[in-house]
PDB file of C-alpha atoms in Angstrom:
ATOM      1  CA  UNK S   1       0.000   0.000   0.000  1.00  0.00           C
ATOM      2  CA  UNK S   2       1.223   3.432  -0.779  1.00  0.00           C
ATOM      3  CA  UNK S   3       1.355   6.384   1.525  1.00  0.00           C
ATOM      4  CA  UNK S   4      -0.414   9.504   0.342  1.00  0.00           C
ATOM      5  CA  UNK S   5       0.144  13.047   1.436  1.00  0.00           C
ATOM      6  CA  UNK S   6      -2.138  16.069   1.027  1.00  0.00           C
ATOM      7  CA  UNK S   7       0.356  17.551  -1.445  1.00  0.00           C
ATOM      8  CA  UNK S   8      -0.260  14.566  -3.746  1.00  0.00           C
ATOM      9  CA  UNK S   9      -3.850  15.709  -4.143  1.00  0.00           C
ATOM     10  CA  UNK S  10      -3.514  19.446  -4.666  1.00  0.00           C
ATOM     11  CA  UNK S  11      -5.063  19.282  -8.144  1.00  0.00           C
ATOM     12  CA  UNK S  12      -8.469  17.701  -8.633  1.00  0.00           C
ATOM     13  CA  UNK S  13      -9.752  15.799 -11.680  1.00  0.00           C
ATOM     14  CA  UNK S  14     -10.836  18.963 -13.477  1.00  0.00           C
ATOM     15  CA  UNK S  15      -7.282  20.318 -13.247  1.00  0.00           C
ATOM     16  CA  UNK S  16      -8.058  23.192 -10.903  1.00  0.00           C
ATOM     17  CA  UNK S  17      -6.251  23.636  -7.628  1.00  0.00           C
ATOM     18  CA  UNK S  18      -7.788  23.230  -4.212  1.00  0.00           C
ATOM     19  CA  UNK S  19     -10.489  21.063  -2.693  1.00  0.00           C
ATOM     20  CA  UNK S  20     -13.453  22.601  -4.506  1.00  0.00           C
ATOM     21  CA  UNK S  21     -11.819  24.268  -7.483  1.00  0.00           C
ATOM     22  CA  UNK S  22     -13.755  27.009  -9.241  1.00  0.00           C
ATOM     23  CA  UNK S  23     -17.028  25.809  -7.729  1.00  0.00           C
ATOM     24  CA  UNK S  24     -16.296  27.640  -4.483  1.00  0.00           C
ATOM     25  CA  UNK S  25     -16.739  26.200  -1.015  1.00  0.00           C
ATOM     26  CA  UNK S  26     -18.718  23.029  -0.415  1.00  0.00           C
ATOM     27  CA  UNK S  27     -22.336  23.519   0.587  1.00  0.00           C
ATOM     28  CA  UNK S  28     -22.962  23.409   4.305  1.00  0.00           C
ATOM     29  CA  UNK S  29     -25.472  20.938   5.637  1.00  0.00           C
ATOM     30  CA  UNK S  30     -28.463  21.838   7.800  1.00  0.00           C
ATOM     31  CA  UNK S  31     -26.749  20.452  10.918  1.00  0.00           C
ATOM     32  CA  UNK S  32     -23.774  22.754  10.422  1.00  0.00           C
ATOM     33  CA  UNK S  33     -26.011  25.765   9.841  1.00  0.00           C
ATOM     34  CA  UNK S  34     -28.097  24.951  12.940  1.00  0.00           C
ATOM     35  CA  UNK S  35     -25.004  24.399  15.111  1.00  0.00           C
ATOM     36  CA  UNK S  36     -23.424  27.658  13.976  1.00  0.00           C
ATOM     37  CA  UNK S  37     -26.663  29.609  14.440  1.00  0.00           C
ATOM     38  CA  UNK S  38     -27.286  28.311  17.967  1.00  0.00           C
ATOM     39  CA  UNK S  39     -23.658  28.720  19.022  1.00  0.00           C
ATOM     40  CA  UNK S  40     -23.450  32.242  17.588  1.00  0.00           C
ATOM     41  CA  UNK S  41     -26.708  33.202  19.330  1.00  0.00           C
ATOM     42  CA  UNK S  42     -25.268  31.885  22.586  1.00  0.00           C
ATOM     43  CA  UNK S  43     -22.139  33.969  22.005  1.00  0.00           C
ATOM     44  CA  UNK S  44     -24.197  37.065  21.278  1.00  0.00           C
ATOM     45  CA  UNK S  45     -26.220  36.410  24.429  1.00  0.00           C
ATOM     46  CA  UNK S  46     -23.018  36.166  26.442  1.00  0.00           C
ATOM     47  CA  UNK S  47     -21.849  39.487  24.957  1.00  0.00           C
ATOM     48  CA  UNK S  48     -25.148  41.071  26.026  1.00  0.00           C
ATOM     49  CA  UNK S  49     -24.835  39.694  29.563  1.00  0.00           C
ATOM     50  CA  UNK S  50     -21.197  40.859  29.767  1.00  0.00           C
ATOM     51  CA  UNK S  51     -22.261  44.343  28.635  1.00  0.00           C
ATOM     52  CA  UNK S  52     -25.080  44.473  31.192  1.00  0.00           C
ATOM     53  CA  UNK S  53     -22.652  43.326  33.891  1.00  0.00           C
ATOM     54  CA  UNK S  54     -20.183  46.028  32.864  1.00  0.00           C
ATOM     55  CA  UNK S  55     -22.678  48.882  33.160  1.00  0.00           C
ATOM     56  CA  UNK S  56     -24.237  47.516  36.326  1.00  0.00           C
ATOM     57  CA  UNK S  57     -23.191  49.405  39.493  1.00  0.00           C
ATOM     58  CA  UNK S  58     -22.656  46.173  41.458  1.00  0.00           C
ATOM     59  CA  UNK S  59     -20.731  44.409  38.674  1.00  0.00           C
ATOM     60  CA  UNK S  60     -17.740  42.350  39.627  1.00  0.00           C
ATOM     61  CA  UNK S  61     -14.647  42.088  37.491  1.00  0.00           C
ATOM     62  CA  UNK S  62     -14.809  38.297  37.651  1.00  0.00           C
ATOM     63  CA  UNK S  63     -18.368  38.256  36.274  1.00  0.00           C
ATOM     64  CA  UNK S  64     -17.482  40.522  33.366  1.00  0.00           C
ATOM     65  CA  UNK S  65     -14.379  38.458  32.544  1.00  0.00           C
ATOM     66  CA  UNK S  66     -16.313  35.193  32.803  1.00  0.00           C
ATOM     67  CA  UNK S  67     -19.119  36.298  30.472  1.00  0.00           C
ATOM     68  CA  UNK S  68     -16.624  37.860  28.058  1.00  0.00           C
ATOM     69  CA  UNK S  69     -14.586  34.662  27.912  1.00  0.00           C
ATOM     70  CA  UNK S  70     -17.739  32.618  27.312  1.00  0.00           C
ATOM     71  CA  UNK S  71     -18.733  34.963  24.475  1.00  0.00           C
ATOM     72  CA  UNK S  72     -15.316  34.665  22.845  1.00  0.00           C
ATOM     73  CA  UNK S  73     -15.321  30.871  23.118  1.00  0.00           C
ATOM     74  CA  UNK S  74     -18.826  30.476  21.696  1.00  0.00           C
ATOM     75  CA  UNK S  75     -18.243  32.860  18.802  1.00  0.00           C
ATOM     76  CA  UNK S  76     -14.885  31.228  18.027  1.00  0.00           C
ATOM     77  CA  UNK S  77     -16.490  27.761  18.058  1.00  0.00           C
ATOM     78  CA  UNK S  78     -19.194  28.953  15.660  1.00  0.00           C
ATOM     79  CA  UNK S  79     -16.633  30.529  13.320  1.00  0.00           C
ATOM     80  CA  UNK S  80     -14.401  27.464  13.378  1.00  0.00           C
ATOM     81  CA  UNK S  81     -17.283  25.138  12.543  1.00  0.00           C
ATOM     82  CA  UNK S  82     -18.479  27.446   9.763  1.00  0.00           C
ATOM     83  CA  UNK S  83     -15.101  27.711   8.026  1.00  0.00           C
ATOM     84  CA  UNK S  84     -13.412  24.420   8.861  1.00  0.00           C
ATOM     85  CA  UNK S  85     -16.216  22.015   9.806  1.00  0.00           C
ATOM     86  CA  UNK S  86     -16.493  20.094   6.557  1.00  0.00           C
ATOM     87  CA  UNK S  87     -12.798  19.942   5.612  1.00  0.00           C
ATOM     88  CA  UNK S  88     -12.219  16.621   7.407  1.00  0.00           C
ATOM     89  CA  UNK S  89     -15.231  15.029   5.742  1.00  0.00           C
ATOM     90  CA  UNK S  90     -14.124  16.312   2.335  1.00  0.00           C
ATOM     91  CA  UNK S  91     -10.652  14.901   2.846  1.00  0.00           C
ATOM     92  CA  UNK S  92     -12.014  11.530   3.937  1.00  0.00           C
ATOM     93  CA  UNK S  93     -14.359  11.303   0.937  1.00  0.00           C
ATOM     94  CA  UNK S  94     -11.535  12.262  -1.409  1.00  0.00           C
ATOM     95  CA  UNK S  95      -9.276   9.573   0.029  1.00  0.00           C
ATOM     96  CA  UNK S  96     -12.074   6.988  -0.187  1.00  0.00           C
ATOM     97  CA  UNK S  97     -12.778   7.841  -3.823  1.00  0.00           C
ATOM     98  CA  UNK S  98      -9.106   7.540  -4.726  1.00  0.00           C
ATOM     99  CA  UNK S  99      -8.569   4.171  -3.062  1.00  0.00           C
ATOM    100  CA  UNK S 100      -8.388   1.377  -5.593  1.00  0.00           C
ATOM    101  CA  UNK S 101     -10.339  -1.858  -5.252  1.00  0.00           C
ATOM    102  CA  UNK S 102      -7.017  -3.675  -4.955  1.00  0.00           C
ATOM    103  CA  UNK S 103      -6.025  -1.734  -1.852  1.00  0.00           C
ATOM    104  CA  UNK S 104      -9.368  -2.435  -0.191  1.00  0.00           C
ATOM    105  CA  UNK S 105      -9.201  -6.111  -1.210  1.00  0.00           C
ATOM    106  CA  UNK S 106      -5.691  -6.372   0.221  1.00  0.00           C
ATOM    107  CA  UNK S 107      -6.817  -4.928   3.548  1.00  0.00           C
ATOM    108  CA  UNK S 108      -9.855  -7.238   3.691  1.00  0.00           C
ATOM    109  CA  UNK S 109      -7.831 -10.367   2.822  1.00  0.00           C
ATOM    110  CA  UNK S 110      -5.087  -9.569   5.326  1.00  0.00           C
ATOM    111  CA  UNK S 111      -7.563  -8.977   8.147  1.00  0.00           C
ATOM    112  CA  UNK S 112      -9.415 -11.235  10.539  1.00  0.00           C
ATOM    113  CA  UNK S 113     -12.736  -9.448  10.063  1.00  0.00           C
ATOM    114  CA  UNK S 114     -14.519  -6.239   9.189  1.00  0.00           C
ATOM    115  CA  UNK S 115     -13.232  -4.285  12.178  1.00  0.00           C
ATOM    116  CA  UNK S 116      -9.635  -5.276  11.485  1.00  0.00           C
ATOM    117  CA  UNK S 117     -10.009  -4.416   7.782  1.00  0.00           C
ATOM    118  CA  UNK S 118     -11.360  -0.956   8.644  1.00  0.00           C
ATOM    119  CA  UNK S 119      -8.503  -0.420  11.093  1.00  0.00           C
ATOM    120  CA  UNK S 120      -5.926  -1.460   8.482  1.00  0.00           C
ATOM    121  CA  UNK S 121      -7.377   0.942   5.901  1.00  0.00           C
ATOM    122  CA  UNK S 122      -7.437   3.840   8.354  1.00  0.00           C
ATOM    123  CA  UNK S 123      -3.843   3.177   9.486  1.00  0.00           C
ATOM    124  CA  UNK S 124      -2.624   2.917   5.893  1.00  0.00           C
ATOM    125  CA  UNK S 125      -4.508   6.060   4.821  1.00  0.00           C
ATOM    126  CA  UNK S 126      -4.494   8.725   7.555  1.00  0.00           C
ATOM    127  CA  UNK S 127      -7.435  11.057   7.131  1.00  0.00           C
ATOM    128  CA  UNK S 128      -9.811   8.317   5.983  1.00  0.00           C
ATOM    129  CA  UNK S 129     -12.892   8.600   8.168  1.00  0.00           C
ATOM    130  CA  UNK S 130     -14.492   5.702   9.995  1.00  0.00           C
ATOM    131  CA  UNK S 131     -17.752   5.913   8.039  1.00  0.00           C
ATOM    132  CA  UNK S 132     -15.980   5.951   4.673  1.00  0.00           C
ATOM    133  CA  UNK S 133     -13.688   3.077   5.644  1.00  0.00           C
ATOM    134  CA  UNK S 134     -16.645   0.940   6.790  1.00  0.00           C
ATOM    135  CA  UNK S 135     -18.501   1.638   3.545  1.00  0.00           C
ATOM    136  CA  UNK S 136     -15.450   0.668   1.472  1.00  0.00           C
ATOM    137  CA  UNK S 137     -15.007  -2.613   3.354  1.00  0.00           C
ATOM    138  CA  UNK S 138     -18.705  -3.484   3.171  1.00  0.00           C
ATOM    139  CA  UNK S 139     -18.878  -2.616  -0.518  1.00  0.00           C
ATOM    140  CA  UNK S 140     -15.901  -4.874  -1.185  1.00  0.00           C
ATOM    141  CA  UNK S 141     -17.325  -7.690   0.928  1.00  0.00           C
ATOM    142  CA  UNK S 142     -20.522  -7.660  -1.109  1.00  0.00           C
ATOM    143  CA  UNK S 143     -22.606  -6.504   1.857  1.00  0.00           C
ATOM    144  CA  UNK S 144     -24.735  -3.758   0.334  1.00  0.00           C
ATOM    145  CA  UNK S 145     -25.407  -2.086   3.667  1.00  0.00           C
ATOM    146  CA  UNK S 146     -24.082   1.375   4.343  1.00  0.00           C
ATOM    147  CA  UNK S 147     -23.284   2.821   7.744  1.00  0.00           C
ATOM    148  CA  UNK S 148     -26.665   4.577   7.830  1.00  0.00           C
ATOM    149  CA  UNK S 149     -28.461   1.349   6.885  1.00  0.00           C
ATOM    150  CA  UNK S 150     -27.104  -0.607   9.821  1.00  0.00           C
ATOM    151  CA  UNK S 151     -30.366  -0.917  11.739  1.00  0.00           C
ATOM    152  CA  UNK S 152     -32.634  -1.609   8.758  1.00  0.00           C
ATOM    153  CA  UNK S 153     -31.694  -5.274   8.344  1.00  0.00           C
ATOM    154  CA  UNK S 154     -33.295  -6.422  11.600  1.00  0.00           C
ATOM    155  CA  UNK S 155     -31.261  -8.065  14.122  1.00  0.00           C
TER     156      UNK S 155
END
């Protein structure tokens, strides 16, 4: 199995540089939008409370610092999720799409079961997500189930 680095994949199939090329950033899912909205609202609420504490005559320095720190953390978490949230998923999907059937077959044959095959793939290809690795192994094994379809088979 070969080792791959992010620099090996700086140009996509269409020849343009970057993860998304000229198409711009990947669309954000409803879970990401909801998380960012709720977290940002919490951060804004903390800013409001910190401001009220600051103008209050009986305000303590500790209270103002605490609410300010909470506001900064919440707003930073929202910003991080908005700009960087999907990059790990994109990388994992890209690695999964580039893996050849031979590499998956090799991992499955050398393993003692599905869990070991998934572990081998993820060790050999850092950045490959658990969900994508499980789907690759199951697809190779002829089991048509996907990770989401786990509970639908009864059992």
